[in-house]
Coordinates of N, CA and C in Angstrom, one line a residue:
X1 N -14.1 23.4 -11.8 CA -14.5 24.3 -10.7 C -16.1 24.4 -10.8
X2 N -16.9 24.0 -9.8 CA -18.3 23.9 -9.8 C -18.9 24.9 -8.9
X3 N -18.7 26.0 -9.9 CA -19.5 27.7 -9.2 C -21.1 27.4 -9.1
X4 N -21.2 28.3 -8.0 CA -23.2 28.0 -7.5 C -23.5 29.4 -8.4
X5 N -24.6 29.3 -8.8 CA -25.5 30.7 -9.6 C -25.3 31.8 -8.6
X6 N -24.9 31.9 -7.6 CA -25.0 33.1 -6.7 C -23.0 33.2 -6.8
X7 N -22.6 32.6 -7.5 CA -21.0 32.6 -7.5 C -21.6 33.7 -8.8
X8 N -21.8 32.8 -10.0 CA -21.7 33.3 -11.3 C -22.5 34.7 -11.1
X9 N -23.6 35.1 -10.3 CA -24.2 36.5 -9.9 C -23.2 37.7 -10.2
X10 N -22.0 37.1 -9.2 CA -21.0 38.1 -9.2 C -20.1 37.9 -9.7
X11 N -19.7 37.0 -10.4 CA -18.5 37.0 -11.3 C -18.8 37.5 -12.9
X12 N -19.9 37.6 -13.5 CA -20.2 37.7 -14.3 C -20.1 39.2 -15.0
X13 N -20.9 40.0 -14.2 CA -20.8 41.5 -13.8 C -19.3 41.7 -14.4
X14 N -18.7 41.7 -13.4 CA -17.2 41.4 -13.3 C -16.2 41.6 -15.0
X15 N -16.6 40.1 -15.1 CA -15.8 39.8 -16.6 C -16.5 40.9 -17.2
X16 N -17.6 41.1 -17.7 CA -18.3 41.9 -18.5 C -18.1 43.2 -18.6
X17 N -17.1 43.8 -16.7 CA -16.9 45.3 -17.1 C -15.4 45.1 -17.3
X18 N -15.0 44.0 -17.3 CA -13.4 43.8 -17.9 C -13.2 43.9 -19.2
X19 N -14.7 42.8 -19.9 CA -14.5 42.7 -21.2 C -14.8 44.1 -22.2
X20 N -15.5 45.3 -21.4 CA -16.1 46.3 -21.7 C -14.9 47.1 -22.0
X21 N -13.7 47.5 -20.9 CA -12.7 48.1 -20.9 C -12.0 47.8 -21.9
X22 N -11.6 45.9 -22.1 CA -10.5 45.9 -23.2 C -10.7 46.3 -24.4
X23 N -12.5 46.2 -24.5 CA -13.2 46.7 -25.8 C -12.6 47.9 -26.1
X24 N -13.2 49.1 -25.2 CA -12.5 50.3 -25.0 C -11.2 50.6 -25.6
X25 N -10.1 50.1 -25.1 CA -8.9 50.4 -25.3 C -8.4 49.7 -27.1
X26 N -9.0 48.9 -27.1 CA -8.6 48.7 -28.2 C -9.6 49.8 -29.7
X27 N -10.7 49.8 -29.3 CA -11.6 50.5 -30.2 C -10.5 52.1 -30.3
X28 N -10.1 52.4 -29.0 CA -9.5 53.9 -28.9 C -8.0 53.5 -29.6
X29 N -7.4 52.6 -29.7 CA -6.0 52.1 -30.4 C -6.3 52.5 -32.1
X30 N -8.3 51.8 -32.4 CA -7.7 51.3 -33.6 C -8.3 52.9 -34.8
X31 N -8.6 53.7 -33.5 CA -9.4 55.0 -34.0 C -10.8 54.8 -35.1
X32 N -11.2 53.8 -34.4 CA -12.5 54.0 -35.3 C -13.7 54.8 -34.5
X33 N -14.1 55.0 -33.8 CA -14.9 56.1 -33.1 C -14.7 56.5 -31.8
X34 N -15.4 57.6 -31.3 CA -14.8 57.9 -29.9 C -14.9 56.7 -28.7
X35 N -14.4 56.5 -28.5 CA -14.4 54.8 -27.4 C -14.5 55.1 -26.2
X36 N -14.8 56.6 -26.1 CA -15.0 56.9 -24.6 C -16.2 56.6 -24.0
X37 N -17.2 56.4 -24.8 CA -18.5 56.4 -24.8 C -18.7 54.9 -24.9
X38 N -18.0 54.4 -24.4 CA -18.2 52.5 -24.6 C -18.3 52.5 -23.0
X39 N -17.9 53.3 -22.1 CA -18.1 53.3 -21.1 C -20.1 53.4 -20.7
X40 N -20.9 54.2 -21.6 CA -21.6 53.9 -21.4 C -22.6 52.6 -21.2
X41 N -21.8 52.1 -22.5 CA -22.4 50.8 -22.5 C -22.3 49.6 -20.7
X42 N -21.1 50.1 -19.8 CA -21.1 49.6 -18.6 C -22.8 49.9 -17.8
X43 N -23.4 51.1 -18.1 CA -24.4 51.7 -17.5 C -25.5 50.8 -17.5
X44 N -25.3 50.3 -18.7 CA -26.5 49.2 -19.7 C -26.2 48.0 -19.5
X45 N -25.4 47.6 -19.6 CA -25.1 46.2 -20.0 C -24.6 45.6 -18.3
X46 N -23.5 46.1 -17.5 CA -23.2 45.7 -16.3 C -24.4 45.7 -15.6
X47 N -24.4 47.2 -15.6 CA -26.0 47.9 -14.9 C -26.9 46.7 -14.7
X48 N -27.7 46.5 -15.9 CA -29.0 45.5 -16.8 C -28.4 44.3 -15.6
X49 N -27.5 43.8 -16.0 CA -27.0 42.4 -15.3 C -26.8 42.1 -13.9
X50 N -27.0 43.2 -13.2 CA -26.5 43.6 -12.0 C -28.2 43.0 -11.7
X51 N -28.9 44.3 -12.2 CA -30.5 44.3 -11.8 C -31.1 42.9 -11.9
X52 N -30.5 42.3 -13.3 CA -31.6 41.0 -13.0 C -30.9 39.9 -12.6
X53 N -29.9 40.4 -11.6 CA -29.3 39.3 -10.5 C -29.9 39.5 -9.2
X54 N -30.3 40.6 -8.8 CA -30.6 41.8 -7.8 C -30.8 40.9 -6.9
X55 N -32.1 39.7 -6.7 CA -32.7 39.2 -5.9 C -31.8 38.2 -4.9
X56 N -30.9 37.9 -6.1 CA -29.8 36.8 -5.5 C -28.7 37.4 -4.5
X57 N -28.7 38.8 -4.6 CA -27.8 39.7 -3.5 C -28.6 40.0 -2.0
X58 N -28.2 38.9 -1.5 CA -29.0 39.2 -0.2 C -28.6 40.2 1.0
X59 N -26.9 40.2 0.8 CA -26.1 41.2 1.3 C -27.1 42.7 1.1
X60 N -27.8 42.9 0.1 CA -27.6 44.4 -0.3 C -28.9 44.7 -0.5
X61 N -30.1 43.0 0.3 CA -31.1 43.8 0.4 C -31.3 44.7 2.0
X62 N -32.3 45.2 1.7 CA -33.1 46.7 2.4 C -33.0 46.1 3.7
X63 N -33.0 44.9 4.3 CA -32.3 45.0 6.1 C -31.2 44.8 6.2
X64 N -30.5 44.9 5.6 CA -28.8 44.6 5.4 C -28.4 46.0 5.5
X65 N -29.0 46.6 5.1 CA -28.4 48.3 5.5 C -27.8 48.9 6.0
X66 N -26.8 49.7 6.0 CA -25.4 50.6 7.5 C -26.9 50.8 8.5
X67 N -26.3 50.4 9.7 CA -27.2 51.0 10.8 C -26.7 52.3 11.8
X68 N -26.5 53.3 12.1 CA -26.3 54.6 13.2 C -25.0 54.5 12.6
X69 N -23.5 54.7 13.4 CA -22.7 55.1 13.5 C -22.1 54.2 12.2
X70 N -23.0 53.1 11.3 CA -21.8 52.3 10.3 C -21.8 53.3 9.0
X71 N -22.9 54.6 8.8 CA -23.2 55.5 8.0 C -21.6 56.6 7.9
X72 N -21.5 56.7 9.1 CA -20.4 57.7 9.3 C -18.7 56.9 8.9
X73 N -18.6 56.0 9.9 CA -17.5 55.2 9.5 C -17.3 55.0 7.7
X74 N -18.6 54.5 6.9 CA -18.2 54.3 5.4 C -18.1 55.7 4.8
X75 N -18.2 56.5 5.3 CA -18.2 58.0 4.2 C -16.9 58.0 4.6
X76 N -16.6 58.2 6.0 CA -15.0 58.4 7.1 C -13.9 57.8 6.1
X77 N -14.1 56.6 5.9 CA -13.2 55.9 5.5 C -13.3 56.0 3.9
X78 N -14.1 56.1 3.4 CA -14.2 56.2 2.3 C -13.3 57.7 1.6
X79 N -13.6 59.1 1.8 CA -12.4 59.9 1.8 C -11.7 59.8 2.2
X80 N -11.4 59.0 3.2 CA -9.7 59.1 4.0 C -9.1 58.0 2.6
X81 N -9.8 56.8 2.0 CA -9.1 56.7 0.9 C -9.0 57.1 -0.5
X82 N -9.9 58.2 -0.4 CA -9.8 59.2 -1.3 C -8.7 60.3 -1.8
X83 N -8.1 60.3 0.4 CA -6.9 61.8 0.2 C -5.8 60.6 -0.1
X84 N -5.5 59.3 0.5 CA -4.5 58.5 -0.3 C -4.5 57.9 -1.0
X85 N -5.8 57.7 -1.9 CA -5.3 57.4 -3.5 C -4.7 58.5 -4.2
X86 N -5.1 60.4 -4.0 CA -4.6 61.1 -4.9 C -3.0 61.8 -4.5
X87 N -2.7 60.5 -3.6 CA -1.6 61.3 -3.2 C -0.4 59.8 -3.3
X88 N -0.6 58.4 -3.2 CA 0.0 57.8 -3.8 C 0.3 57.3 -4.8
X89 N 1.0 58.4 -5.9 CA 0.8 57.9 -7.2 C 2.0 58.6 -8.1
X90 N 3.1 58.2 -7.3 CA 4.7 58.4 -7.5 C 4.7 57.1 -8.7
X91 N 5.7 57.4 -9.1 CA 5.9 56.6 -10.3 C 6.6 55.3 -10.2
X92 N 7.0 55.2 -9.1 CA 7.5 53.6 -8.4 C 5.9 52.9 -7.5
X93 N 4.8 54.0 -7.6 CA 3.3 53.3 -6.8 C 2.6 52.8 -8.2
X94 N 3.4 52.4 -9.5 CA 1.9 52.5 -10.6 C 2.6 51.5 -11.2
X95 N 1.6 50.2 -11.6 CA 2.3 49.2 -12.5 C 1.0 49.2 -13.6
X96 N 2.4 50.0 -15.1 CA 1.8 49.7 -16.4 C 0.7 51.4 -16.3
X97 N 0.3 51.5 -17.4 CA -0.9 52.1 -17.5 C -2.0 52.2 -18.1
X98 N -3.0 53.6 -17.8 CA -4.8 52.5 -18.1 C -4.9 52.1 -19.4
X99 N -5.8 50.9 -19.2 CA -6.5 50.2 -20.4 C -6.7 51.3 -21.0
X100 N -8.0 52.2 -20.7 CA -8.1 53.1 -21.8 C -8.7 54.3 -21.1
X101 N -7.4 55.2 -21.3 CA -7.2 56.7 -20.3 C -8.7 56.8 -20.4
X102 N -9.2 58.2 -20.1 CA -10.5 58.7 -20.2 C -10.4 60.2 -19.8
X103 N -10.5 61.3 -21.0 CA -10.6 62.1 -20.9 C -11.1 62.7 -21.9
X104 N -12.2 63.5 -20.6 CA -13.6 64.0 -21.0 C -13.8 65.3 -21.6
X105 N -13.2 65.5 -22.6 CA -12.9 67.1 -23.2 C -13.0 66.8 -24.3
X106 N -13.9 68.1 -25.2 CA -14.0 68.2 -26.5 C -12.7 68.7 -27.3
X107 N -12.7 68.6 -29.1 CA -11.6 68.9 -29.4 C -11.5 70.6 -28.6
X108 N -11.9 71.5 -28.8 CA -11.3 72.6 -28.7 C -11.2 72.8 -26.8
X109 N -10.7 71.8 -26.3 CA -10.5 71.4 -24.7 C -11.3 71.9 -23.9
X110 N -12.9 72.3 -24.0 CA -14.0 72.5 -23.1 C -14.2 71.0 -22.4
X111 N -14.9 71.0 -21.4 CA -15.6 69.7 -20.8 C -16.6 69.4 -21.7
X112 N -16.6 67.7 -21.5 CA -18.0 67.3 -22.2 C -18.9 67.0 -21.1
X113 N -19.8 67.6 -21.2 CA -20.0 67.0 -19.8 C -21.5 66.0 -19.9
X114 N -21.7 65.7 -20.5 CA -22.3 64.2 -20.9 C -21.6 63.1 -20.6
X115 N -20.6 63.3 -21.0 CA -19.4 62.6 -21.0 C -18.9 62.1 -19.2
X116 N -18.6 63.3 -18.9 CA -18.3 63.7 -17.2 C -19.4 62.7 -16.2
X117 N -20.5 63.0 -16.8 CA -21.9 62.9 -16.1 C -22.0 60.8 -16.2
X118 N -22.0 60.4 -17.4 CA -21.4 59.3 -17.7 C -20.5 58.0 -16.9
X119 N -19.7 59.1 -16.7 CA -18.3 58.2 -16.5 C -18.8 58.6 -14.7
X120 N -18.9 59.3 -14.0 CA -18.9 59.6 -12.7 C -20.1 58.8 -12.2
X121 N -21.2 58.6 -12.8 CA -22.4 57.9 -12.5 C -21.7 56.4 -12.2
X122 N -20.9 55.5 -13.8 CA -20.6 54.6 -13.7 C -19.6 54.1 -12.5
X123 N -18.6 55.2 -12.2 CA -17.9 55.4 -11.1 C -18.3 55.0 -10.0
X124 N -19.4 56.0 -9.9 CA -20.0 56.1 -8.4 C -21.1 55.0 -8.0
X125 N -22.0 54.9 -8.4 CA -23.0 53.9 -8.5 C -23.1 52.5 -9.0
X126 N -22.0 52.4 -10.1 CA -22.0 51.0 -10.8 C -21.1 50.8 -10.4
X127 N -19.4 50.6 -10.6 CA -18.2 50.2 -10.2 C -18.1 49.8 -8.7
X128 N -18.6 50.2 -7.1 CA -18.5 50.4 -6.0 C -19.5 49.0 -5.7
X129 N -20.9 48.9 -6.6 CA -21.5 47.5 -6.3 C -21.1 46.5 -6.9
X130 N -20.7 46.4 -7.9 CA -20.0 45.4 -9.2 C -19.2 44.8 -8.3
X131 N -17.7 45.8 -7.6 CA -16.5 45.2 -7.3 C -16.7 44.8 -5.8
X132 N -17.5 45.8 -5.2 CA -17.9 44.8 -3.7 C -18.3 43.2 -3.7
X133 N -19.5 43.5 -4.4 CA -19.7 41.9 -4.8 C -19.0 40.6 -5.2
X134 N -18.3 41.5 -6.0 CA -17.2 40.2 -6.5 C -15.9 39.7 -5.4
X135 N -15.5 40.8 -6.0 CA -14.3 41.5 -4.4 C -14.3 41.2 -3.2
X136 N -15.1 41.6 -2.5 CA -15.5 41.0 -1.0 C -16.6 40.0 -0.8
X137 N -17.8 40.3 -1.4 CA -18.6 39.4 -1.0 C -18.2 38.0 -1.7
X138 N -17.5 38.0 -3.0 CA -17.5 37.0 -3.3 C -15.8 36.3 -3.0
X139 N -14.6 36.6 -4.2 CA -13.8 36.1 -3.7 C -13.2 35.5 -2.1
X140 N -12.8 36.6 -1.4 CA -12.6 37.1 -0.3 C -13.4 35.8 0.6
X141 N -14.6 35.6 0.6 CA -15.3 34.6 1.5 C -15.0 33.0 0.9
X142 N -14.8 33.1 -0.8 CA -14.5 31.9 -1.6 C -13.6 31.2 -0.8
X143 N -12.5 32.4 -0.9 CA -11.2 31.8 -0.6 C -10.9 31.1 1.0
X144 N -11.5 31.6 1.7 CA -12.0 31.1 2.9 C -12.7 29.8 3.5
X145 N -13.9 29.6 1.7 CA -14.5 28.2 2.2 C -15.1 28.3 0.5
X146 N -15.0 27.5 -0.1 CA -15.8 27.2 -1.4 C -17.4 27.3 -1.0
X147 N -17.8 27.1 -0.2 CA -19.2 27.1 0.0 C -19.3 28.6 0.7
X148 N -19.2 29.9 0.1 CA -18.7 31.2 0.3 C -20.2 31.5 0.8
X149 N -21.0 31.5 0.7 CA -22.4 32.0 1.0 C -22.3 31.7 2.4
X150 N -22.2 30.5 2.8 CA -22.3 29.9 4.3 C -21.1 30.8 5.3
X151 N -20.2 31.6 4.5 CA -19.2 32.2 5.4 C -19.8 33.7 6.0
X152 N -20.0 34.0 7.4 CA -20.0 35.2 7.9 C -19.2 35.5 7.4
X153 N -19.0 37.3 6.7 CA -18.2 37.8 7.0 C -17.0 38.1 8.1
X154 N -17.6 38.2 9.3 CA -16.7 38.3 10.5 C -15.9 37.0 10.7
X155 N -15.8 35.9 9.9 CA -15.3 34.5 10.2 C -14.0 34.9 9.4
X156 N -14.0 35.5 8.0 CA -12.9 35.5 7.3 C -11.8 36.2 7.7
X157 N -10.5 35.2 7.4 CA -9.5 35.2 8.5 C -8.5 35.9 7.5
X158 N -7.2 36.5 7.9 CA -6.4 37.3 7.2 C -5.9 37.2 5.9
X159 N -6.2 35.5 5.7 CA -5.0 34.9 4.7 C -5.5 35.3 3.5
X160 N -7.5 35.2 3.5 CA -8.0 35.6 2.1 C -8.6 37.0 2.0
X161 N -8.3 37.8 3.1 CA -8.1 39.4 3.1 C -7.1 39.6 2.3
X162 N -5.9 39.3 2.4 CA -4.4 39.6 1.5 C -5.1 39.0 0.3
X163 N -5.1 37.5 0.1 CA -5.1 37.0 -1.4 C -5.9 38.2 -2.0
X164 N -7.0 38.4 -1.8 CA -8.2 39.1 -2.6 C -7.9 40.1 -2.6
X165 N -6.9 41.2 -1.7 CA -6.6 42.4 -1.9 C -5.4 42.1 -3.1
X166 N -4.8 41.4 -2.8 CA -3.7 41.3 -3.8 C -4.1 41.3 -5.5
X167 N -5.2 40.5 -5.7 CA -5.8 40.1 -7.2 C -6.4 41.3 -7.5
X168 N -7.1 42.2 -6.4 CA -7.5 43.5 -6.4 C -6.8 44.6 -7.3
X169 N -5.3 44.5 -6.4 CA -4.5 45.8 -6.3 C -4.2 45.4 -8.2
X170 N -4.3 44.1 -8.6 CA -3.5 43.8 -10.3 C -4.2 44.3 -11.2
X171 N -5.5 44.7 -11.0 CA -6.4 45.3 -12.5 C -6.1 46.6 -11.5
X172 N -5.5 47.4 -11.3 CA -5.3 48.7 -11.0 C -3.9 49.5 -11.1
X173 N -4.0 50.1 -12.0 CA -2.5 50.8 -12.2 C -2.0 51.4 -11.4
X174 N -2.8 51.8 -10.1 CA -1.9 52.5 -8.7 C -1.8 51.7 -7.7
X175 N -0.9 50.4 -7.8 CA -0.8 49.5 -6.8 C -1.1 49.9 -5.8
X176 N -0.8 50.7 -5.0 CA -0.4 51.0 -3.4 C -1.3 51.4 -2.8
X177 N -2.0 52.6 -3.9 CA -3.4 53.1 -3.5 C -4.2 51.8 -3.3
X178 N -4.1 51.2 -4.6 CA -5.4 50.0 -4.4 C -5.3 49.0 -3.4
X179 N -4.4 48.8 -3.1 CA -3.7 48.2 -1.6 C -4.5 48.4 0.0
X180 N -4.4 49.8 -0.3 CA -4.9 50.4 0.9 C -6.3 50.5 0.8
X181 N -6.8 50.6 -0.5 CA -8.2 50.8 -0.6 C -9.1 49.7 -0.5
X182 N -8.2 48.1 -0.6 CA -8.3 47.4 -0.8 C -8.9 46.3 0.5
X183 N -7.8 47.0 1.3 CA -7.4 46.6 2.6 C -8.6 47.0 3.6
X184 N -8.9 48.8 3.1 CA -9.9 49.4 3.9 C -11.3 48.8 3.7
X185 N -11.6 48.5 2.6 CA -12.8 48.2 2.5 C -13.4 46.8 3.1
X186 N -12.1 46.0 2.8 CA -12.4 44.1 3.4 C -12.3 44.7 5.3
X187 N -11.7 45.5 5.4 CA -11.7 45.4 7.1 C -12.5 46.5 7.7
X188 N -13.3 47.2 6.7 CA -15.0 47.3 7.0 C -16.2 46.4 7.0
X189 N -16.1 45.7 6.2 CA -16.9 44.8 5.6 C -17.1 43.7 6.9
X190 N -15.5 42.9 7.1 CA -15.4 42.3 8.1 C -15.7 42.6 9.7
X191 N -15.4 43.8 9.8 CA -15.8 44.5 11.0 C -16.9 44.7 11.3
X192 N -17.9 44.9 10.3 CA -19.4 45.6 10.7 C -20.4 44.4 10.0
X193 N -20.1 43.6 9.0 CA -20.6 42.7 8.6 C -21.6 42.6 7.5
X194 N -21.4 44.2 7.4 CA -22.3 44.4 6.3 C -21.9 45.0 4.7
X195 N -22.0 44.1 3.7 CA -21.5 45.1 2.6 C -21.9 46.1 1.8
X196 N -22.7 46.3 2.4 CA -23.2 47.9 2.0 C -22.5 49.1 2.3
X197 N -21.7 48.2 3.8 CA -20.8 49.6 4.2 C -19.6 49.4 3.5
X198 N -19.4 48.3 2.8 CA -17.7 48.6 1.8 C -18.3 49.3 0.8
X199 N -19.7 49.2 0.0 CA -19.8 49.9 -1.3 C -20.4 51.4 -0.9
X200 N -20.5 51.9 0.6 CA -20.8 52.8 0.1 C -19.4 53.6 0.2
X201 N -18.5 53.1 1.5 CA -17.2 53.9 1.5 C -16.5 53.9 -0.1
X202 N -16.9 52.8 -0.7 CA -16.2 52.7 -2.2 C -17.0 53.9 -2.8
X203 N -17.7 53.8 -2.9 CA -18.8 55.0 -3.8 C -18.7 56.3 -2.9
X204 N -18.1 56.4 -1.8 CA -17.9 57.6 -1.6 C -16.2 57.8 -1.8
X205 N -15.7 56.9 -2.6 CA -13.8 57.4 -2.7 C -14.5 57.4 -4.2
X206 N -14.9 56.9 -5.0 CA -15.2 57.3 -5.9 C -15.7 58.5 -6.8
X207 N -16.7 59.1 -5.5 CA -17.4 59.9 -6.1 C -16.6 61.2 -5.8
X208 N -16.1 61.1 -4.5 CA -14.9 62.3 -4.9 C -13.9 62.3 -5.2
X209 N -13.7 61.0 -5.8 CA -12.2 61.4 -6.6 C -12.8 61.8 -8.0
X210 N -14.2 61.6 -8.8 CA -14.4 62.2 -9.9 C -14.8 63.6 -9.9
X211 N -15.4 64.2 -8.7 CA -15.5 65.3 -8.6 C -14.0 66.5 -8.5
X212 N -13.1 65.6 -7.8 CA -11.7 66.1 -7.6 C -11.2 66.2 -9.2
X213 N -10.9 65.0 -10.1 CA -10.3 64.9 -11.0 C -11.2 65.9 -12.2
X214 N -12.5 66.4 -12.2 CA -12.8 67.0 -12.9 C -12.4 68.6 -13.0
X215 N -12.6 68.8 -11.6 CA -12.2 70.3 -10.8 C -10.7 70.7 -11.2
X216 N -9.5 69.4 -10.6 CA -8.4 70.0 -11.4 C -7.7 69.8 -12.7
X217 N -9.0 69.0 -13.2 CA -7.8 68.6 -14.6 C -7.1 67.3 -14.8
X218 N -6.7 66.1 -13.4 CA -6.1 65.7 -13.2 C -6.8 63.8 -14.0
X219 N -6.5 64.1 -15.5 CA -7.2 63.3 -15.5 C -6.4 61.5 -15.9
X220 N -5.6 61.6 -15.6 CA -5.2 60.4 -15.2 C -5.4 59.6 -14.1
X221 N -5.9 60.0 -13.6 CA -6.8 59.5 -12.3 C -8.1 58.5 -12.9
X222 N -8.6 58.7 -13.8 CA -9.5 58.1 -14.4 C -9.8 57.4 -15.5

């Protein structure tokens, strides 16, 4: 398979917050330090990688921007998959569970909130650009035409909407949710043409579902 440098831009990211997580779960298996805090390292290391690809994301430069009413649609849509991720998550909607839970409480069960602050940054800010990129801008158009750059958005036809939601919904333990979230964000993206409006609707399901999950407790969610 002969990927272009603007393939590997976004695939790389990618592997690296994969390879971060399994780190995670296994460091938290084998109890040698708190492994919650490996999440930081996505801040740095994804983060870092992200930035000195930056130039090659032309999607996400500064005239590529939501214009008037595409500001409103990605927040819109972005909670509306906010109230059905925290609400599809019956025990026939979930395959397997997380790599490596994450809960942000000290021993004597106060918040940590360094911790909190951490994980919701990486949530909100890192996670929403990482997986648009890969996710939509990249797969999603791949699968459409190997020469993915040369693909409008608005050209990509249903078949690699499904595939790419599909590979989506598999690194996610709430199938159904991620389905839908999955589905929402490629038929923003496709619609308006711009991916800025999938990562911001993403970063806005994000950022209130960590504000939600902190508020009640509900930390399986994260």
């Amino acid at each position: 398979m002969n990927l272009s440098p603007a393939a590997w831009a976004r695939i790389l990211p990618f592997l690296l917050f994969l390879g971060l997580l399994a780190l995670r779960g296994l460091i938290a298996d084998l109890g040698w330090l708190d492994a919650r805090w490996i999440y930081a390292l996505n801040l740095l290391l994804v983060g870092g990688l992200l930035a000195w690809s930056w130039r090659s994301f032309g999607e996400l430069h500064r005239q590529n921007r939501p214009q008037g009413r595409e500001w409103l649609w990605s927040v819109g849509l972005g909670l509306a998959v906010f109230l059905a991720w925290i609400h599809l998550d019956a025990p026939w909607m979930q395959i397997g569970e997380p790599t490596a839970p994450f809960v942000p409480t000290q021993p004597d069960g106060r918040l940590d909130w360094p911790l909190i602050i951490v994980r919701w940054l990486g949530a909100t800010a890192l996670v929403p650009v990482m997986e648009e990129l890969f996710w939509r801008s990249f797969v999603m158009r791949w699968l459409e035409h190997p020469q993915f750059e040369s693909v409008p958005p608005q050209r990509v036809t249903i078949k690699p909407v499904l595939m790419a939601t599909f590979a989506f919904m598999l690194v996610h333990p709430l199938w159904l949710a991620a389905i839908v979230a999955g589905l929402a964000y490629a038929w923003l993206y496709v619609r308006t043409g711009r991916l800025w409006n999938a990562v911001i609707a993403h970063a806005v399901t994000n950022g209130a579902l960590g504000l939600w999950v902190v508020a009640t407790g509900n930390w399986q969610f994260w």
